[in-house]
PDB file of C-alpha atoms in Angstrom:
ATOM      1  CA  UNK A   1       0.000   0.000   0.000  1.00  0.00           C
ATOM      2  CA  UNK A   2       2.857   2.368   0.758  1.00  0.00           C
ATOM      3  CA  UNK A   3       4.291   1.866  -2.696  1.00  0.00           C
ATOM      4  CA  UNK A   4       0.934   2.603  -4.278  1.00  0.00           C
ATOM      5  CA  UNK A   5       0.521   5.794  -2.229  1.00  0.00           C
ATOM      6  CA  UNK A   6       4.020   6.895  -3.190  1.00  0.00           C
ATOM      7  CA  UNK A   7       3.275   6.364  -6.886  1.00  0.00           C
ATOM      8  CA  UNK A   8       0.025   8.360  -6.588  1.00  0.00           C
ATOM      9  CA  UNK A   9       1.749  11.188  -4.734  1.00  0.00           C
ATOM     10  CA  UNK A  10       4.586  11.307  -7.310  1.00  0.00           C
ATOM     11  CA  UNK A  11       1.996  11.185 -10.122  1.00  0.00           C
ATOM     12  CA  UNK A  12       0.045  14.079  -8.587  1.00  0.00           C
ATOM     13  CA  UNK A  13       3.271  16.100  -8.183  1.00  0.00           C
ATOM     14  CA  UNK A  14       4.186  15.462 -11.850  1.00  0.00           C
ATOM     15  CA  UNK A  15       0.642  16.345 -12.957  1.00  0.00           C
ATOM     16  CA  UNK A  16       0.631  19.595 -10.968  1.00  0.00           C
ATOM     17  CA  UNK A  17       4.086  20.447 -12.317  1.00  0.00           C
ATOM     18  CA  UNK A  18       3.004  19.686 -15.898  1.00  0.00           C
ATOM     19  CA  UNK A  19      -0.149  21.803 -15.542  1.00  0.00           C
ATOM     20  CA  UNK A  20       1.942  24.653 -14.061  1.00  0.00           C
ATOM     21  CA  UNK A  21       4.437  24.477 -16.929  1.00  0.00           C
ATOM     22  CA  UNK A  22       1.676  24.439 -19.552  1.00  0.00           C
ATOM     23  CA  UNK A  23      -0.073  27.425 -17.965  1.00  0.00           C
ATOM     24  CA  UNK A  24       3.244  29.292 -17.571  1.00  0.00           C
ATOM     25  CA  UNK A  25       4.119  28.639 -21.209  1.00  0.00           C
ATOM     26  CA  UNK A  26       0.743  29.894 -22.415  1.00  0.00           C
ATOM     27  CA  UNK A  27       0.888  32.985 -20.199  1.00  0.00           C
ATOM     28  CA  UNK A  28       4.510  33.614 -21.157  1.00  0.00           C
ATOM     29  CA  UNK A  29       3.612  33.489 -24.846  1.00  0.00           C
ATOM     30  CA  UNK A  30       0.650  35.797 -24.262  1.00  0.00           C
ATOM     31  CA  UNK A  31       2.863  38.260 -22.430  1.00  0.00           C
ATOM     32  CA  UNK A  32       5.383  38.253 -25.305  1.00  0.00           C
ATOM     33  CA  UNK A  33       2.602  38.663 -27.858  1.00  0.00           C
ATOM     34  CA  UNK A  34       1.219  41.593 -25.863  1.00  0.00           C
ATOM     35  CA  UNK A  35       4.652  43.237 -25.628  1.00  0.00           C
ATOM     36  CA  UNK A  36       5.243  42.886 -29.375  1.00  0.00           C
ATOM     37  CA  UNK A  37       1.746  44.218 -30.143  1.00  0.00           C
ATOM     38  CA  UNK A  38       2.276  47.287 -27.941  1.00  0.00           C
ATOM     39  CA  UNK A  39       5.639  47.991 -29.587  1.00  0.00           C
ATOM     40  CA  UNK A  40       4.125  47.648 -33.068  1.00  0.00           C
ATOM     41  CA  UNK A  41       1.287  50.048 -32.182  1.00  0.00           C
ATOM     42  CA  UNK A  42       3.786  52.550 -30.780  1.00  0.00           C
ATOM     43  CA  UNK A  43       5.826  52.425 -33.991  1.00  0.00           C
ATOM     44  CA  UNK A  44       2.724  52.908 -36.158  1.00  0.00           C
ATOM     45  CA  UNK A  45       1.557  55.838 -34.008  1.00  0.00           C
ATOM     46  CA  UNK A  46       4.999  57.485 -34.186  1.00  0.00           C
ATOM     47  CA  UNK A  47       5.080  57.135 -37.972  1.00  0.00           C
ATOM     48  CA  UNK A  48       1.591  58.623 -38.325  1.00  0.00           C
ATOM     49  CA  UNK A  49       2.399  61.555 -36.066  1.00  0.00           C
ATOM     50  CA  UNK A  50       5.654  62.254 -37.871  1.00  0.00           C
ATOM     51  CA  UNK A  51       4.074  62.028 -41.303  1.00  0.00           C
ATOM     52  CA  UNK A  52       1.119  64.220 -40.362  1.00  0.00           C
ATOM     53  CA  UNK A  53       3.209  67.040 -38.864  1.00  0.00           C
ATOM     54  CA  UNK A  54       5.548  67.107 -41.861  1.00  0.00           C
ATOM     55  CA  UNK A  55       2.634  67.296 -44.276  1.00  0.00           C
ATOM     56  CA  UNK A  56       1.137  70.257 -42.406  1.00  0.00           C
ATOM     57  CA  UNK A  57       4.469  72.078 -42.420  1.00  0.00           C
ATOM     58  CA  UNK A  58       4.873  71.640 -46.140  1.00  0.00           C
ATOM     59  CA  UNK A  59       1.383  72.990 -46.812  1.00  0.00           C
ATOM     60  CA  UNK A  60       1.988  76.055 -44.672  1.00  0.00           C
ATOM     61  CA  UNK A  61       5.331  76.931 -46.249  1.00  0.00           C
ATOM     62  CA  UNK A  62       4.460  76.209 -49.862  1.00  0.00           C
ATOM     63  CA  UNK A  63       5.859  78.908 -52.137  1.00  0.00           C
ATOM     64  CA  UNK A  64       4.662  79.571 -55.647  1.00  0.00           C
ATOM     65  CA  UNK A  65       6.939  81.131 -58.222  1.00  0.00           C
ATOM     66  CA  UNK A  66       4.223  82.276 -60.614  1.00  0.00           C
ATOM     67  CA  UNK A  67       4.218  85.897 -61.585  1.00  0.00           C
ATOM     68  CA  UNK A  68       1.291  87.951 -60.396  1.00  0.00           C
ATOM     69  CA  UNK A  69      -0.834  89.471 -63.124  1.00  0.00           C
ATOM     70  CA  UNK A  70      -0.011  93.033 -63.997  1.00  0.00           C
ATOM     71  CA  UNK A  71       3.502  93.005 -62.510  1.00  0.00           C
ATOM     72  CA  UNK A  72       5.471  94.656 -65.319  1.00  0.00           C
ATOM     73  CA  UNK A  73       8.472  96.949 -65.426  1.00  0.00           C
ATOM     74  CA  UNK A  74       8.619 100.462 -66.896  1.00  0.00           C
ATOM     75  CA  UNK A  75       8.767  99.150 -70.488  1.00  0.00           C
ATOM     76  CA  UNK A  76       5.972  96.600 -70.092  1.00  0.00           C
ATOM     77  CA  UNK A  77       8.018  93.399 -69.615  1.00  0.00           C
ATOM     78  CA  UNK A  78       6.736  90.870 -67.064  1.00  0.00           C
ATOM     79  CA  UNK A  79       8.749  90.637 -63.864  1.00  0.00           C
ATOM     80  CA  UNK A  80       9.245  87.429 -61.909  1.00  0.00           C
ATOM     81  CA  UNK A  81      11.297  86.127 -58.999  1.00  0.00           C
ATOM     82  CA  UNK A  82      15.007  85.980 -59.802  1.00  0.00           C
ATOM     83  CA  UNK A  83      14.986  88.759 -62.435  1.00  0.00           C
ATOM     84  CA  UNK A  84      17.878  91.213 -62.249  1.00  0.00           C
ATOM     85  CA  UNK A  85      16.600  94.800 -62.245  1.00  0.00           C
ATOM     86  CA  UNK A  86      17.814  98.351 -61.850  1.00  0.00           C
ATOM     87  CA  UNK A  87      16.006 101.568 -61.047  1.00  0.00           C
ATOM     88  CA  UNK A  88      14.015 102.982 -63.947  1.00  0.00           C
ATOM     89  CA  UNK A  89      12.246 106.263 -64.561  1.00  0.00           C
ATOM     90  CA  UNK A  90      10.246 107.448 -61.568  1.00  0.00           C
ATOM     91  CA  UNK A  91      12.025 105.097 -59.124  1.00  0.00           C
ATOM     92  CA  UNK A  92      10.203 105.255 -55.770  1.00  0.00           C
ATOM     93  CA  UNK A  93      12.865 103.578 -53.600  1.00  0.00           C
ATOM     94  CA  UNK A  94      15.721 105.011 -51.534  1.00  0.00           C
ATOM     95  CA  UNK A  95      17.863 107.516 -53.426  1.00  0.00           C
ATOM     96  CA  UNK A  96      21.127 105.675 -52.739  1.00  0.00           C
ATOM     97  CA  UNK A  97      19.729 102.671 -54.669  1.00  0.00           C
ATOM     98  CA  UNK A  98      18.784 104.674 -57.763  1.00  0.00           C
ATOM     99  CA  UNK A  99      21.959 103.575 -59.580  1.00  0.00           C
ATOM    100  CA  UNK A 100      22.187 100.079 -58.061  1.00  0.00           C
ATOM    101  CA  UNK A 101      21.191  96.710 -59.426  1.00  0.00           C
ATOM    102  CA  UNK A 102      19.213  94.093 -57.550  1.00  0.00           C
ATOM    103  CA  UNK A 103      17.346  90.806 -57.692  1.00  0.00           C
ATOM    104  CA  UNK A 104      13.603  90.343 -57.261  1.00  0.00           C
ATOM    105  CA  UNK A 105      13.000  88.000 -54.328  1.00  0.00           C
ATOM    106  CA  UNK A 106       9.204  88.255 -54.091  1.00  0.00           C
ATOM    107  CA  UNK A 107       6.439  89.516 -56.317  1.00  0.00           C
ATOM    108  CA  UNK A 108       3.244  90.621 -54.629  1.00  0.00           C
ATOM    109  CA  UNK A 109       0.150  92.594 -55.509  1.00  0.00           C
ATOM    110  CA  UNK A 110       1.385  95.925 -56.775  1.00  0.00           C
ATOM    111  CA  UNK A 111       4.874  95.579 -55.280  1.00  0.00           C
ATOM    112  CA  UNK A 112       8.114  93.861 -56.231  1.00  0.00           C
ATOM    113  CA  UNK A 113      10.397  93.044 -53.303  1.00  0.00           C
ATOM    114  CA  UNK A 114      13.983  93.663 -54.394  1.00  0.00           C
ATOM    115  CA  UNK A 115      17.316  92.899 -52.712  1.00  0.00           C
ATOM    116  CA  UNK A 116      19.712  95.529 -54.072  1.00  0.00           C
ATOM    117  CA  UNK A 117      23.436  94.769 -54.344  1.00  0.00           C
ATOM    118  CA  UNK A 118      24.431  97.908 -52.399  1.00  0.00           C
ATOM    119  CA  UNK A 119      22.428  96.863 -49.311  1.00  0.00           C
ATOM    120  CA  UNK A 120      21.994  93.055 -49.580  1.00  0.00           C
ATOM    121  CA  UNK A 121      20.752  92.613 -46.021  1.00  0.00           C
ATOM    122  CA  UNK A 122      17.585  94.645 -46.722  1.00  0.00           C
ATOM    123  CA  UNK A 123      14.667  93.893 -49.008  1.00  0.00           C
ATOM    124  CA  UNK A 124      12.798  96.882 -50.433  1.00  0.00           C
ATOM    125  CA  UNK A 125       9.214  96.878 -51.647  1.00  0.00           C
ATOM    126  CA  UNK A 126       9.177  98.866 -54.883  1.00  0.00           C
ATOM    127  CA  UNK A 127       6.456  99.687 -57.380  1.00  0.00           C
ATOM    128  CA  UNK A 128       7.298  97.422 -60.332  1.00  0.00           C
ATOM    129  CA  UNK A 129       6.706 100.007 -63.038  1.00  0.00           C
ATOM    130  CA  UNK A 130       9.610 102.045 -61.619  1.00  0.00           C
ATOM    131  CA  UNK A 131      12.068  99.197 -62.278  1.00  0.00           C
ATOM    132  CA  UNK A 132      13.822  98.182 -65.471  1.00  0.00           C
ATOM    133  CA  UNK A 133      14.479  94.472 -66.128  1.00  0.00           C
ATOM    134  CA  UNK A 134      18.009  93.695 -67.340  1.00  0.00           C
ATOM    135  CA  UNK A 135      18.644  90.972 -69.916  1.00  0.00           C
TER     136      UNK A 135
END
């Protein structure tokens, strides 16, 4: 009888140990699956946030290089960004720039913003029909 009891007790210990190992394995796998899922969601969220903020920045800072209608120099030639100009007849800018050359950096409604070579750190808004475009 003692041998039979010993075998039953050892069998119960092995059964409890086997059940514990099976449950631990299942829970361990579930924990690893949960950790990987959380990391994947964090990566996806970071990518979406990064992509969204960059897209908004690009929309806000979009610059068009089209010429505005009616922006012409004193002889009727269209002016656009990057054109090299000098003061023409009736120049309405600072007197010291009347004999200087400059580059158009922005064209707006009724004004051409020019960076003159004599004072490159300043941009002057000038009426376009007082400028003369150089070839």
